[in-house]
PDB file of C-alpha atoms in Angstrom:
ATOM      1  CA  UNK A   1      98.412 123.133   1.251  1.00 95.00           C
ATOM      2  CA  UNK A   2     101.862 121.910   2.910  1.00 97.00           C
ATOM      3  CA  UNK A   3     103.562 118.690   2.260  1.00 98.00           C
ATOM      4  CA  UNK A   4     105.356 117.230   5.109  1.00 98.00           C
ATOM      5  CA  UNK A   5     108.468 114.681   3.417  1.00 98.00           C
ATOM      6  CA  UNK A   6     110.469 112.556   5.535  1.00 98.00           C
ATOM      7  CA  UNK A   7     112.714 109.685   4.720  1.00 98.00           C
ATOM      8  CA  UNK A   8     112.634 107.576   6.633  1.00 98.00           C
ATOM      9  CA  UNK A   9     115.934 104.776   7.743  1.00 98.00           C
ATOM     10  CA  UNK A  10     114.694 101.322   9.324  1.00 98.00           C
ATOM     11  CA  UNK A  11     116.775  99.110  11.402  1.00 98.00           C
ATOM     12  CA  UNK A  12     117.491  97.090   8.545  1.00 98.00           C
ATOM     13  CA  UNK A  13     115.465  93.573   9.656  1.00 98.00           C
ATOM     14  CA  UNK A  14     112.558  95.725  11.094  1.00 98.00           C
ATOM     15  CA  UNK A  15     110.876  96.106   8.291  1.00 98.00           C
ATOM     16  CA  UNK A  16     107.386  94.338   8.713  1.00 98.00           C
ATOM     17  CA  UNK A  17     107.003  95.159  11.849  1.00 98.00           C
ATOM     18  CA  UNK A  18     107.752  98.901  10.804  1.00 98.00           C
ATOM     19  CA  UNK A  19     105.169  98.255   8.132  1.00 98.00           C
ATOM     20  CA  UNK A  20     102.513  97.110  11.093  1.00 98.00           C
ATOM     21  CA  UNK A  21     102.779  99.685  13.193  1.00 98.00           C
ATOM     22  CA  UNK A  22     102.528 102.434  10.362  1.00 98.00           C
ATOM     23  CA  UNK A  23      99.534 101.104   9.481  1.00 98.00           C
ATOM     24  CA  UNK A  24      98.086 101.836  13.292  1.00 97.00           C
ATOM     25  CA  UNK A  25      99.534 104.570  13.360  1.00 98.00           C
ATOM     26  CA  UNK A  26      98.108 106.686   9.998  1.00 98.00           C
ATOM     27  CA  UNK A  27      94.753 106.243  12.250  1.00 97.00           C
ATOM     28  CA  UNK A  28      96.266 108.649  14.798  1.00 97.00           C
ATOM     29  CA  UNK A  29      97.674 110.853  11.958  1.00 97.00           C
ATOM     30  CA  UNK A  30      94.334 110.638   9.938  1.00 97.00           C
ATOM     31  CA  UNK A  31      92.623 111.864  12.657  1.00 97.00           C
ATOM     32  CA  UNK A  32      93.926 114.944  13.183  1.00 97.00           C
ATOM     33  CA  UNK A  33      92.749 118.773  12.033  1.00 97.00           C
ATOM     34  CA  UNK A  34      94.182 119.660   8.689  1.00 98.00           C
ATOM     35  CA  UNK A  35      95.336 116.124   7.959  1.00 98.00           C
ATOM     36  CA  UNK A  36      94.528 115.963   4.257  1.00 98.00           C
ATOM     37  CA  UNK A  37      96.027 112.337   3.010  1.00 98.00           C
ATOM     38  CA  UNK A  38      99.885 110.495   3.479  1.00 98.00           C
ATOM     39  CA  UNK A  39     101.727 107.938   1.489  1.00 98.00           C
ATOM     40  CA  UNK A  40     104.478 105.645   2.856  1.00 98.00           C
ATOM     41  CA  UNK A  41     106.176 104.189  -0.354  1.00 98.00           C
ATOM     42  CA  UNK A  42     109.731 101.832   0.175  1.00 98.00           C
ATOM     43  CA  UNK A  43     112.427 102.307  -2.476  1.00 98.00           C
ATOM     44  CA  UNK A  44     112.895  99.585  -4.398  1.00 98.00           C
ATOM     45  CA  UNK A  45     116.965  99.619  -4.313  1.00 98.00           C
ATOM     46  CA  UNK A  46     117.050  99.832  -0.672  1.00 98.00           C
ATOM     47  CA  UNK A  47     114.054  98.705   0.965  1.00 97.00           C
ATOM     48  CA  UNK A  48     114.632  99.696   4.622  1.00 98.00           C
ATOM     49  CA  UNK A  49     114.046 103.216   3.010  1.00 98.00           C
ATOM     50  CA  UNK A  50     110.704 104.509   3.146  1.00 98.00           C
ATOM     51  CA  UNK A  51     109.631 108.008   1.891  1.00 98.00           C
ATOM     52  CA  UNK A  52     106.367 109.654   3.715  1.00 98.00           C
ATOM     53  CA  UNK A  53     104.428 112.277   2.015  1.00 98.00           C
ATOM     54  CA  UNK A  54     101.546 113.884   4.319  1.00 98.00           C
ATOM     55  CA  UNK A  55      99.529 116.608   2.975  1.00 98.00           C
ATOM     56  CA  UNK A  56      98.335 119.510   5.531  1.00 98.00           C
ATOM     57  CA  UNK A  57      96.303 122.251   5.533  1.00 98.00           C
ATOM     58  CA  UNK A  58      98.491 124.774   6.852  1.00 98.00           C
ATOM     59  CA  UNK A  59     102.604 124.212   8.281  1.00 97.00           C
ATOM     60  CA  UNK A  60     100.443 125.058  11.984  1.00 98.00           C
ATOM     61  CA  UNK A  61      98.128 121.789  11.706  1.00 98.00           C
ATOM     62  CA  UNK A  62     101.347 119.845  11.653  1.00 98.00           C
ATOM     63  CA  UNK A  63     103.955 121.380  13.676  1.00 97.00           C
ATOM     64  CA  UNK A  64     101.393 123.105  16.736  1.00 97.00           C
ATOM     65  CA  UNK A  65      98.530 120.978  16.211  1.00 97.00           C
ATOM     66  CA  UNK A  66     100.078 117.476  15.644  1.00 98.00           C
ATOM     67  CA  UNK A  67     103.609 117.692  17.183  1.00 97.00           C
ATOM     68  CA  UNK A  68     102.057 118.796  19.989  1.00 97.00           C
ATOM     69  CA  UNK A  69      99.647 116.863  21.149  1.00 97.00           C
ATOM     70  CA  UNK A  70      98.885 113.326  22.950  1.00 97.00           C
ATOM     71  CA  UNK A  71      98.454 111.545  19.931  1.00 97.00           C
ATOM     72  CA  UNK A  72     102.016 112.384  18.543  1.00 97.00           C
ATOM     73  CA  UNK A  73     103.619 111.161  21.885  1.00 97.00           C
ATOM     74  CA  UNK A  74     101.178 107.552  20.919  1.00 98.00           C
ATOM     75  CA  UNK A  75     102.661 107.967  16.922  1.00 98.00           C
ATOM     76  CA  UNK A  76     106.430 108.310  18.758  1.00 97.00           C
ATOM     77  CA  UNK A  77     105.956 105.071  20.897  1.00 98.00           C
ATOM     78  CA  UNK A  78     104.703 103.121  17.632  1.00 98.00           C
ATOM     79  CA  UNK A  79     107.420 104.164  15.277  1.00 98.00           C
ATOM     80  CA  UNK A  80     110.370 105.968  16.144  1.00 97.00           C
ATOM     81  CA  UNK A  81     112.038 102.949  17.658  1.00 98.00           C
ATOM     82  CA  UNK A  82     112.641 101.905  14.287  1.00 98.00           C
ATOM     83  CA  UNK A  83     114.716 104.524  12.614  1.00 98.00           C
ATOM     84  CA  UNK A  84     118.200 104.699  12.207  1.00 97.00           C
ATOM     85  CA  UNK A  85     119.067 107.696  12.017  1.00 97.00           C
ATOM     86  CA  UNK A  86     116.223 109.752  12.832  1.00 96.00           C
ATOM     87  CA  UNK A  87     114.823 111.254  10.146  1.00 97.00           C
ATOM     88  CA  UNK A  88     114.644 114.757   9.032  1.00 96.00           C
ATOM     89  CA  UNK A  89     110.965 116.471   8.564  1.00 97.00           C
ATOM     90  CA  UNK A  90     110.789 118.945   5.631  1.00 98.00           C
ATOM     91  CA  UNK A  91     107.937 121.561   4.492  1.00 98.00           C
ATOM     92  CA  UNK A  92     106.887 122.120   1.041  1.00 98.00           C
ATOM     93  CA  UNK A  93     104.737 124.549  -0.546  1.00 97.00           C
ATOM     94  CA  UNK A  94     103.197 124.127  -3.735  1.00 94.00           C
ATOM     95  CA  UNK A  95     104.531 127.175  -6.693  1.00 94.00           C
ATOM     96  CA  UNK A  96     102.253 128.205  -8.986  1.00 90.00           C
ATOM     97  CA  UNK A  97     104.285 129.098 -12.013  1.00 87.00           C
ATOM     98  CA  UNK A  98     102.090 129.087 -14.770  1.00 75.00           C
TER      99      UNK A  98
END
């Protein structure tokens, strides 16, 4: 399992409508192979910060079989409009240390 972590910037002011296009658009994300679950959550001291968490089944399912595909060029039209900056896209894997 891979977890994808933004932060993400919004135009300060561009906030709800932010909010209602995210919420169209985790029906593209949802959709996709390997998706397995996302949370947007805003910070409470600044709240044109959001942090997104998505969950994937392998780095692949997001990078090959999300970034490039139709339905990421529909998620870029919905969404990236309202960052500023753009937002960097990190990878996590999970340790098992016990």
């Amino acid at each position: 399992m891979i977890l994808e972590v933004a932060i993400l910037d919004v135009v300060p002011g561009r906030e709800p409508q932010f909010e209602e296009n995210f919420r169209i658009a985790s029906h593209i994300i949802s959709s996709r192979k390997g998706y397995a679950g996302h949370q947007l959550q805003r910070c409470i001291e600044q709240p044109n910060r959001y942090i997104l968490l998505v969950n994937w089944e392998s780095l692949e399912d997001h990078t090959i079989g999300f970034r490039q595909s139709a339905d990421y060029q529909e998620w870029k039209k919905l969404l990236h409009e309202f960052y500023d900056p753009f937002p960097v896209v990190q990878h996590y894997e999970q340790l098992s240390l016990v």
